[in-house]
Coordinates of C-alpha atoms in Angstrom, one line a residue:
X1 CA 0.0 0.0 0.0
X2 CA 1.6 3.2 -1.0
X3 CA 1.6 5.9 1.4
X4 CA 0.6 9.4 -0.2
X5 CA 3.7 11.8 0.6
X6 CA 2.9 15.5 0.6
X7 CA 5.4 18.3 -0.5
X8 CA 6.2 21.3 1.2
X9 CA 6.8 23.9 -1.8
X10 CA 8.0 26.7 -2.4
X11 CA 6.2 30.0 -3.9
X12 CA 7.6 32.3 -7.2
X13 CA 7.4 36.2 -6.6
X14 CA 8.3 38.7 -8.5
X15 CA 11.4 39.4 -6.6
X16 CA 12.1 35.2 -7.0
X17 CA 11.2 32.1 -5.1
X18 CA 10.7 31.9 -1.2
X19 CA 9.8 29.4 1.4
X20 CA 6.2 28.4 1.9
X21 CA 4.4 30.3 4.8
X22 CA 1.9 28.8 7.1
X23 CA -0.7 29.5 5.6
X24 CA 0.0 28.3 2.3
X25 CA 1.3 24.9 3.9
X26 CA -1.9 24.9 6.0
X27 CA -3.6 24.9 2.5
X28 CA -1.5 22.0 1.1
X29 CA -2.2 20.1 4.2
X30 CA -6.4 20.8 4.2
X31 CA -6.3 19.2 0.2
X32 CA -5.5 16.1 1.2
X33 CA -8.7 16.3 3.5
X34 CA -11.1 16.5 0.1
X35 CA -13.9 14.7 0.4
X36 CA -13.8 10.8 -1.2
X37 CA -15.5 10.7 -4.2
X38 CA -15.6 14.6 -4.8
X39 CA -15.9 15.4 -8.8
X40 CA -16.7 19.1 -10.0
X41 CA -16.3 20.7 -13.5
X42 CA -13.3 22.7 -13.9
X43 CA -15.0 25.4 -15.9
X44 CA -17.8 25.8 -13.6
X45 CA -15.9 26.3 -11.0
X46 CA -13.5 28.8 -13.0
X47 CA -16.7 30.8 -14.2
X48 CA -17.5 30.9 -9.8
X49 CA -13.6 31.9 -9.6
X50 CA -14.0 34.9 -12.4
X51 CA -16.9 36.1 -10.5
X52 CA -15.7 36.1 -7.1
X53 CA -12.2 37.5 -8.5
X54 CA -12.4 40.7 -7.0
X55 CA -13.2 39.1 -3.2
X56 CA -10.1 36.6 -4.1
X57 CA -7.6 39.5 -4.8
X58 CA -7.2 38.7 -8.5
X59 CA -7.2 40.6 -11.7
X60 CA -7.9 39.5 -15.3
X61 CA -4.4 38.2 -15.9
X62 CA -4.8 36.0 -13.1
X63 CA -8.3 34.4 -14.5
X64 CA -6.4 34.1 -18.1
X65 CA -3.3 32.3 -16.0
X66 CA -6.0 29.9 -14.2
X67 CA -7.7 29.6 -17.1
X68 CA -4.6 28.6 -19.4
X69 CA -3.8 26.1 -16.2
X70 CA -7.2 23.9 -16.4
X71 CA -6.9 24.0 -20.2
X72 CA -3.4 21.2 -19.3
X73 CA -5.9 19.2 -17.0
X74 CA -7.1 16.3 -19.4
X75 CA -10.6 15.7 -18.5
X76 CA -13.6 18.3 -17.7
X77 CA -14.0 17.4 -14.3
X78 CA -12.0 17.7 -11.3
X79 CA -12.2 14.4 -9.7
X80 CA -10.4 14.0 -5.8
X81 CA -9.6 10.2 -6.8
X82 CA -7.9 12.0 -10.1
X83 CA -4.0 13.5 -11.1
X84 CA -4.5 16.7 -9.9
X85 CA -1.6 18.7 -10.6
X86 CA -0.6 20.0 -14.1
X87 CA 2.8 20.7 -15.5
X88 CA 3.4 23.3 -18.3
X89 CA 6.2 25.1 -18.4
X90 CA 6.6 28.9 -18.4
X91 CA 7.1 28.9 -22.8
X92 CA 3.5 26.3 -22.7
X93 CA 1.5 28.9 -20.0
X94 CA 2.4 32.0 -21.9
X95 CA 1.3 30.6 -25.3
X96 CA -1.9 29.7 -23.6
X97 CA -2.4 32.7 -21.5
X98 CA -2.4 34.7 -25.0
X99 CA 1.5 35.7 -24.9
X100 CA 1.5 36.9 -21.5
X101 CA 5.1 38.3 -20.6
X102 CA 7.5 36.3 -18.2
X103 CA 7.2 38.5 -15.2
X104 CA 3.6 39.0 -15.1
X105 CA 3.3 35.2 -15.5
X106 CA 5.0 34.8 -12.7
X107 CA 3.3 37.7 -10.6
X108 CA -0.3 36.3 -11.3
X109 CA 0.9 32.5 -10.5
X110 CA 2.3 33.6 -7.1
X111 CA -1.5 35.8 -6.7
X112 CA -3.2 32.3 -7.6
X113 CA -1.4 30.4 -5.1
X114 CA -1.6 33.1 -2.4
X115 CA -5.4 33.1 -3.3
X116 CA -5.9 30.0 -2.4
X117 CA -6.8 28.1 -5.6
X118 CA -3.6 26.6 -6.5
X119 CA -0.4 25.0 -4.8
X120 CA 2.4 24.6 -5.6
X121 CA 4.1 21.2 -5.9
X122 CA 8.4 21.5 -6.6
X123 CA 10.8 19.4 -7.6
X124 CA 13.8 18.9 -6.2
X125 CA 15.3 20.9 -8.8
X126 CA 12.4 23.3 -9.1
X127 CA 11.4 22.0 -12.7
X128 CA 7.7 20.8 -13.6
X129 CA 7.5 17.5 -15.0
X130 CA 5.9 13.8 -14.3
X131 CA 7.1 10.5 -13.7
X132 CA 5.7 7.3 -15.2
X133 CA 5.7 3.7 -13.8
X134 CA 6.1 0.8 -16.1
X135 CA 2.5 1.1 -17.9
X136 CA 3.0 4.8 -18.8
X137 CA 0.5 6.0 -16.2
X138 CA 1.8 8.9 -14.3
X139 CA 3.4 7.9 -11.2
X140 CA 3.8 11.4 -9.3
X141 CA 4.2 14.9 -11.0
X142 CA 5.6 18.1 -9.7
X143 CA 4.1 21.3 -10.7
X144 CA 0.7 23.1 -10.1
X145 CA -2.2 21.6 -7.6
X146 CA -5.4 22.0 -8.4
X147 CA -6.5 20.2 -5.7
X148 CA -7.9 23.5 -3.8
X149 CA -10.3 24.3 -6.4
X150 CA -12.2 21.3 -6.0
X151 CA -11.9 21.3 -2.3
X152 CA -13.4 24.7 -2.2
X153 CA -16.0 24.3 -5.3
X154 CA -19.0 25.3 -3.1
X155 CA -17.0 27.8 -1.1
X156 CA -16.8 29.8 -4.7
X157 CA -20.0 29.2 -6.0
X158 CA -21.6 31.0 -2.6
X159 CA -19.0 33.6 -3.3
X160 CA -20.1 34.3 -6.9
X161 CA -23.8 34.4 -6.2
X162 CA -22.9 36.8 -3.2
X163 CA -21.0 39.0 -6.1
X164 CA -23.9 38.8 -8.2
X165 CA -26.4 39.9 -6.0
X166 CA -24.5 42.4 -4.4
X167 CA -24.2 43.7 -8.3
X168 CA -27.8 43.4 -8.9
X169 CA -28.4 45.2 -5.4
X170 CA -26.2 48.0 -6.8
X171 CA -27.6 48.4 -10.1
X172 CA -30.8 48.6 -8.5
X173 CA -29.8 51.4 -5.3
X174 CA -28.1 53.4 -9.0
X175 CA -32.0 53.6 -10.4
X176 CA -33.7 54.6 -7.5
X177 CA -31.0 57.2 -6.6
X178 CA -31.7 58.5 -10.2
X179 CA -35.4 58.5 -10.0
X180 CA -34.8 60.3 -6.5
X181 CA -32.3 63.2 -8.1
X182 CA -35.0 63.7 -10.7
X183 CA -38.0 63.8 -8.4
X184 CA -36.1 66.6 -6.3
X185 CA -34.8 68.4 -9.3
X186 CA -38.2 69.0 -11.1
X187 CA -39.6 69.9 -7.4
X188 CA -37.2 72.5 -6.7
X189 CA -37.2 74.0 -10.6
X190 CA -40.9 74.1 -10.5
X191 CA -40.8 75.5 -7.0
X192 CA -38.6 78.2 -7.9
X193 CA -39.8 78.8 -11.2
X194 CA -43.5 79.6 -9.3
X195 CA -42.5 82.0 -6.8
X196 CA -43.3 79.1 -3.7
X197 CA -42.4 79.4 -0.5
X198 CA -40.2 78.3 1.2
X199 CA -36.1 78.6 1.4
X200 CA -35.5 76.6 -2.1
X201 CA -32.2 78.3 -2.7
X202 CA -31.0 76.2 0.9
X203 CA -32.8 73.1 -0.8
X204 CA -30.9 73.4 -4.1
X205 CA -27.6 73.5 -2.3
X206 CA -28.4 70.5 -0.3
X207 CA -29.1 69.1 -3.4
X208 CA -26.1 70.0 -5.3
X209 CA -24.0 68.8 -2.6
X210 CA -25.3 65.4 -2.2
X211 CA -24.8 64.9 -6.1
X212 CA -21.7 66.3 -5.8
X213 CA -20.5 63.3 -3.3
X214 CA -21.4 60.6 -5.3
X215 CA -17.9 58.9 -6.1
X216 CA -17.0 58.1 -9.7
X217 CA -17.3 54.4 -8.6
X218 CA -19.8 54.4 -5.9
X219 CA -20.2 51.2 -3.7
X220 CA -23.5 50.0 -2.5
X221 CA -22.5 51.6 1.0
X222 CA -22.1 54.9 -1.3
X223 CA -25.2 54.9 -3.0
X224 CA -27.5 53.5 0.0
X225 CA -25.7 56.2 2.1
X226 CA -26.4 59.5 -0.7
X227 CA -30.2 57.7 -1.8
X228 CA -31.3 57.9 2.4
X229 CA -30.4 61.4 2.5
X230 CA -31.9 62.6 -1.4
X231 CA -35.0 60.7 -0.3
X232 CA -35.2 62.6 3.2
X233 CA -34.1 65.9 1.3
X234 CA -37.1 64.8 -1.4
X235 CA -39.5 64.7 1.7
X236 CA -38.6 67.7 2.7
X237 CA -39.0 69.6 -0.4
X238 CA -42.9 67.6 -0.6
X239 CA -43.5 68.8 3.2
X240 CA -42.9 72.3 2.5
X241 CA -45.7 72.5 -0.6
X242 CA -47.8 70.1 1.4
X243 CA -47.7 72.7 4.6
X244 CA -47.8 75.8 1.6
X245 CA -50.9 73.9 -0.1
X246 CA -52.5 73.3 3.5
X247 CA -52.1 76.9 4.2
X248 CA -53.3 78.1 0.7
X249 CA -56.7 76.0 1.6
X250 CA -57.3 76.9 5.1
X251 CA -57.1 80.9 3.9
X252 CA -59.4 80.2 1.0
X253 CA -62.1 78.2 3.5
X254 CA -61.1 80.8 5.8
X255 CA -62.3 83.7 2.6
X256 CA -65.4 81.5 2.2
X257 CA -66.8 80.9 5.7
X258 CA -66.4 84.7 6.0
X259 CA -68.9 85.4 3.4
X260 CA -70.8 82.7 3.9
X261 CA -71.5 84.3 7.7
X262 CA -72.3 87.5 6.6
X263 CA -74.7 86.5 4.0
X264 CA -76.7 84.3 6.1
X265 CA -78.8 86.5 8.2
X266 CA -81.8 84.7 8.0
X267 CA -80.1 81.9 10.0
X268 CA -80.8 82.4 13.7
X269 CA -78.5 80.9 17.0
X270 CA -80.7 78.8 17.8
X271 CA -80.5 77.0 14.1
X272 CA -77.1 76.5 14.3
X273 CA -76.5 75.0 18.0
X274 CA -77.2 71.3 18.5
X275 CA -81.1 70.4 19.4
X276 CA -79.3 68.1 22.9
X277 CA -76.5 68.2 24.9
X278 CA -75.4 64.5 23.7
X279 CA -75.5 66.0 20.1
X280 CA -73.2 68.8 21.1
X281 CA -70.7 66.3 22.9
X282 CA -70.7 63.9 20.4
X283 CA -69.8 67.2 17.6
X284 CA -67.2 68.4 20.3
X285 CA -65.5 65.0 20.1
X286 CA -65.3 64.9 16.2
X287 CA -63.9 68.5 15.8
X288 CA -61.5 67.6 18.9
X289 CA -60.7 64.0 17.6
X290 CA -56.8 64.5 16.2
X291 CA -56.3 63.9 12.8
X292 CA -52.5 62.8 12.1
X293 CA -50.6 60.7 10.4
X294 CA -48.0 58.0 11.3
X295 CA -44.8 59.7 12.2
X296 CA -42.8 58.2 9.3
X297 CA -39.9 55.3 10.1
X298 CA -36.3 56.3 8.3
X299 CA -33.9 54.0 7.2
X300 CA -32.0 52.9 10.4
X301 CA -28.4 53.8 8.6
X302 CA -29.5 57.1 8.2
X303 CA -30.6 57.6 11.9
X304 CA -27.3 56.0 12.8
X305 CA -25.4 58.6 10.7
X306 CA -27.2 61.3 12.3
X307 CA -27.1 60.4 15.9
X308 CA -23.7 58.0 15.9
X309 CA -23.7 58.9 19.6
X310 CA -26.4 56.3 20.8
X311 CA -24.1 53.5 18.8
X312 CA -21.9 53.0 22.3
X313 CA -25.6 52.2 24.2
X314 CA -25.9 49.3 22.1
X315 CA -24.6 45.5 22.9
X316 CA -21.2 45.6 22.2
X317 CA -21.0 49.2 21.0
X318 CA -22.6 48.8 17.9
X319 CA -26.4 49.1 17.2
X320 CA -27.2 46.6 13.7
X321 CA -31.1 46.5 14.0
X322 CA -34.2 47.8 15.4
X323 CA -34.7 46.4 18.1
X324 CA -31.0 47.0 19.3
X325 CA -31.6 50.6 18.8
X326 CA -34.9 50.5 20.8
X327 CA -33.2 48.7 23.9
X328 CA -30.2 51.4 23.6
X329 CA -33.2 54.4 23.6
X330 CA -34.3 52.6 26.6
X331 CA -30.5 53.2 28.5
X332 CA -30.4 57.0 26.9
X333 CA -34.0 57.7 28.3
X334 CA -33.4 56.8 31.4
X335 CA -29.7 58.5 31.3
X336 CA -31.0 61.7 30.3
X337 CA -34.0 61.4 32.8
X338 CA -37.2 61.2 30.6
X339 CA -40.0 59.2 32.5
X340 CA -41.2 56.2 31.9
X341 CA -44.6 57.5 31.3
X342 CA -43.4 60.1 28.7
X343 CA -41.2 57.8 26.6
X344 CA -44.6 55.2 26.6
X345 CA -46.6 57.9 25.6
X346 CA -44.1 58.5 22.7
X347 CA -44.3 54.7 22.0
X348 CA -47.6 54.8 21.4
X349 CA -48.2 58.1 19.4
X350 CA -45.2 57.8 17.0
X351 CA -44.4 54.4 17.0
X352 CA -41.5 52.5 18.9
X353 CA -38.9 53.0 16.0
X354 CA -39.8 56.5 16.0
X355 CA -39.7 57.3 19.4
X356 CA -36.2 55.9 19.4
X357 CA -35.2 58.0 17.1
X358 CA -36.8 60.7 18.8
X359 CA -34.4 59.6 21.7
X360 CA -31.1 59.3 19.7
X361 CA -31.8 62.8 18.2
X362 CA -32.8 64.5 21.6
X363 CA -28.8 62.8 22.7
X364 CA -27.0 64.6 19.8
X365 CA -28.3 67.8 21.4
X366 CA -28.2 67.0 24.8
X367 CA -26.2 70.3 25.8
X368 CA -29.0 72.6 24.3
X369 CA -32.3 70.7 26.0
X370 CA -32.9 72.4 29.2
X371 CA -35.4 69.1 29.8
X372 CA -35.3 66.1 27.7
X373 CA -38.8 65.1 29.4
X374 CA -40.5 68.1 29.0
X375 CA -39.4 68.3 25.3
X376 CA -40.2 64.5 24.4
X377 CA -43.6 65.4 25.5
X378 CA -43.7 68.4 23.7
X379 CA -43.1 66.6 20.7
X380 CA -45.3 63.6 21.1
X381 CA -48.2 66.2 21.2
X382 CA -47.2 67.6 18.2
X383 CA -46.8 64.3 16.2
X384 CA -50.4 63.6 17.9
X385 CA -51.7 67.2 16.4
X386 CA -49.8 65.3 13.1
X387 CA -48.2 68.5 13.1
X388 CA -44.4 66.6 13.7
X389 CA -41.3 65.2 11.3
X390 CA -38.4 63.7 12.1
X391 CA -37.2 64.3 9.0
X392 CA -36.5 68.1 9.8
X393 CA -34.4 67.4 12.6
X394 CA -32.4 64.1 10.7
X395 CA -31.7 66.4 8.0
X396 CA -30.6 69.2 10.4
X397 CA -28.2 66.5 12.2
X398 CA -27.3 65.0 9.3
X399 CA -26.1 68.6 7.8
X400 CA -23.6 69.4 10.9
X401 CA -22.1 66.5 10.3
X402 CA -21.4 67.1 7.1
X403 CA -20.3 70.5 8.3
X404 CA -18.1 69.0 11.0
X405 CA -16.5 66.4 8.8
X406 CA -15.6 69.1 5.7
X407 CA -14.0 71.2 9.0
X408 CA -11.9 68.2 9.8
X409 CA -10.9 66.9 6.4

């Protein structure tokens, strides 16, 4: 029974050959641990590699190196009972890797191996080449391993549909930012083109400067980060013609229940009160009933970049959902001595997510509230009159940050 010996190698550089490190022997030690029976095709599992080639560290000369690698492998699939390891020399890999220069052959082999999806397997003398018993099959070789693609065939695969998605994910934050930037462009064009009130000129430079920080190669981080605030700096600019149209309507109804008064003298009091007391409770309790809408829930990443300070009243320092950020109001309510009673009340009037928010922003200016209670209250009856935003104050944070962070750069 012939024991299987394993090689400690050696890997090429640039600057020439040196000894193995730990981690790549640590890799030549794990292929022998493939699973029995393992087969995968080499060129799906180069198509997972070309994906994932930006998580692996690799360029496209590195995929056209790998690539020129499987094509000296015999069969289409990589099987663990199977020769593993190819042995072209350097004139053999540069034909196949479309005339690629000495040096940079050598520079993408050593990236391959320090990615993980080759080892190297040396000679004595450092030459590639195979040895053949008696019946001409190949005895051992000494060259390149491709043992570690098969061993990590799955690993790949979930890292190319990660890449994909994340791509998708991308393309996707890119055409809702657009449709955003539109939607705030026409509004504050049309705004000032009308006359409208409202300080548009402030809104055009919030504008202008979010555009002006998307990066020439923006990251899904980048465009989530620019879409919360053009989205909160959209409802904004739809608040302010909302409150200017709701102004516009009360001073017309206002115009028309004047008239409508004096024109009606043949009305007398008595016509106009309730015929019973019940009647005139039950009318008191309509006009008195409040009519609001819910406080709306932003994006937790844009809370967090406003009011970073609540972040260290989380588990661990760090607030990653909801429901941490609710437990770390919570802490800060009771820090900053807001009852009980008034931070339930604000549960229940703007919503839990809200009132947490309402908490973390109250934080961030904790050295100009006089009374955190008093003024949690005095907002909770305001988002009860429906007559409360927290965008207003997000975007307010949000912009001395901004402020704070051009200061410092």
């Amino acid at each position: 029974m012939k024991v299987k010996k394993m090689q400690i190698g050696s890997v090429t550089t640039p600057f020439g050959r040196r000894p193995a490190t730990l981690a790549l022997v640590k890799r030549q030690m794990e292929t022998s641990k493939i699973k029995p029976g393992k087969t995968a095709d080499k060129w799906k599992v180069f198509r997972d590699a070309s994906e994932a080639r930006e998580l692996l560290g690799l360029q496209d000369r590195s995929l056209a190196v790998l690539d020129a690698l499987l094509s000296f492998h015999p069969d289409t699939e990589l099987r663990q009972d199977a020769q593993l390891i190819v042995f072209p020399s350097n004139t053999q890999l540069t034909l196949r890797a479309h005339g690629i220069a000495g040096a940079t052959l050598r520079r993408h082999l050593a990236l391959l191996v320090e990615a993980g999806l080759i080892v190297r397997k040396d000679s004595a003398n450092g030459k590639r080449y195979a040895r053949k018993d008696k019946a001409g099959a190949i005895d051992s070789a000494f060259g390149f391993d491709l043992s570690p693609l098969l061993m990590r065939t799955d690993e790949l695969a979930m890292m190319a549909q990660q890449v994909v998605a994340d791509r998708f994910a991308l393309r996707r934050a890119k055409e809702n930012l657009t449709i955003c930037r539109r939607d705030v462009r026409k509004l504050i064009s049309a705004a000032i083109e009308e006359g409208a009130s409202g300080n548009w000129e402030n809104i055009e430079a919030m504008y202008v400067g979010l555009v002006g920080r998307i990066p020439r190669a923006p990251t899904l981080s980048d465009v989530n980060s620019i879409l919360d605030e053009m989205e909160l700096l959209l409802q904004e600019a739809v608040n302010i013609l909302e409150v200017q149209q709701k102004d516009e309507n009360n001073s017309t109804n206002g115009d028309q229940s004047e008239r409508h008064i004096q024109n009606s003298n043949t009305e007398s009091i008595n016509e106009l009160e309730p015929s019973s007391e019940n009647e005139q409770g039950a009318k008191a309790v309509d006009d008195d009933r409040p009519k609001r809408e819910p406080v709306r829930i932003f994006p937790l990443g844009m809370v967090m970049r406003a009011c970073p300070e609540i972040a260290i009243y989380g588990p661990g320092g760090t607030i990653g959902s909801w429901r941490e950020m609710m437990g770390a109001a919570v802490v800060v309510r009771s820090m900053l001595g807001v009852s009980p009673s008034a931070y339930q009340e604000a549960c229940e009037v703007m919503g839990p997510e809200s009132a947490a928010t309402a908490i973390a922003c109250i934080l961030e200016r904790a050295g100009h509230i006089n009374s955190p209670g008093g003024y949690l209250r005095d907002l909770t009856r305001k988002a009860a009159r429906g007559e409360f935003s927290l965008g207003p104050a997000l975007m307010a944070l949000l912009r001395v940050d901004g402020d704070s962070n051009r200061r410092t750069g």
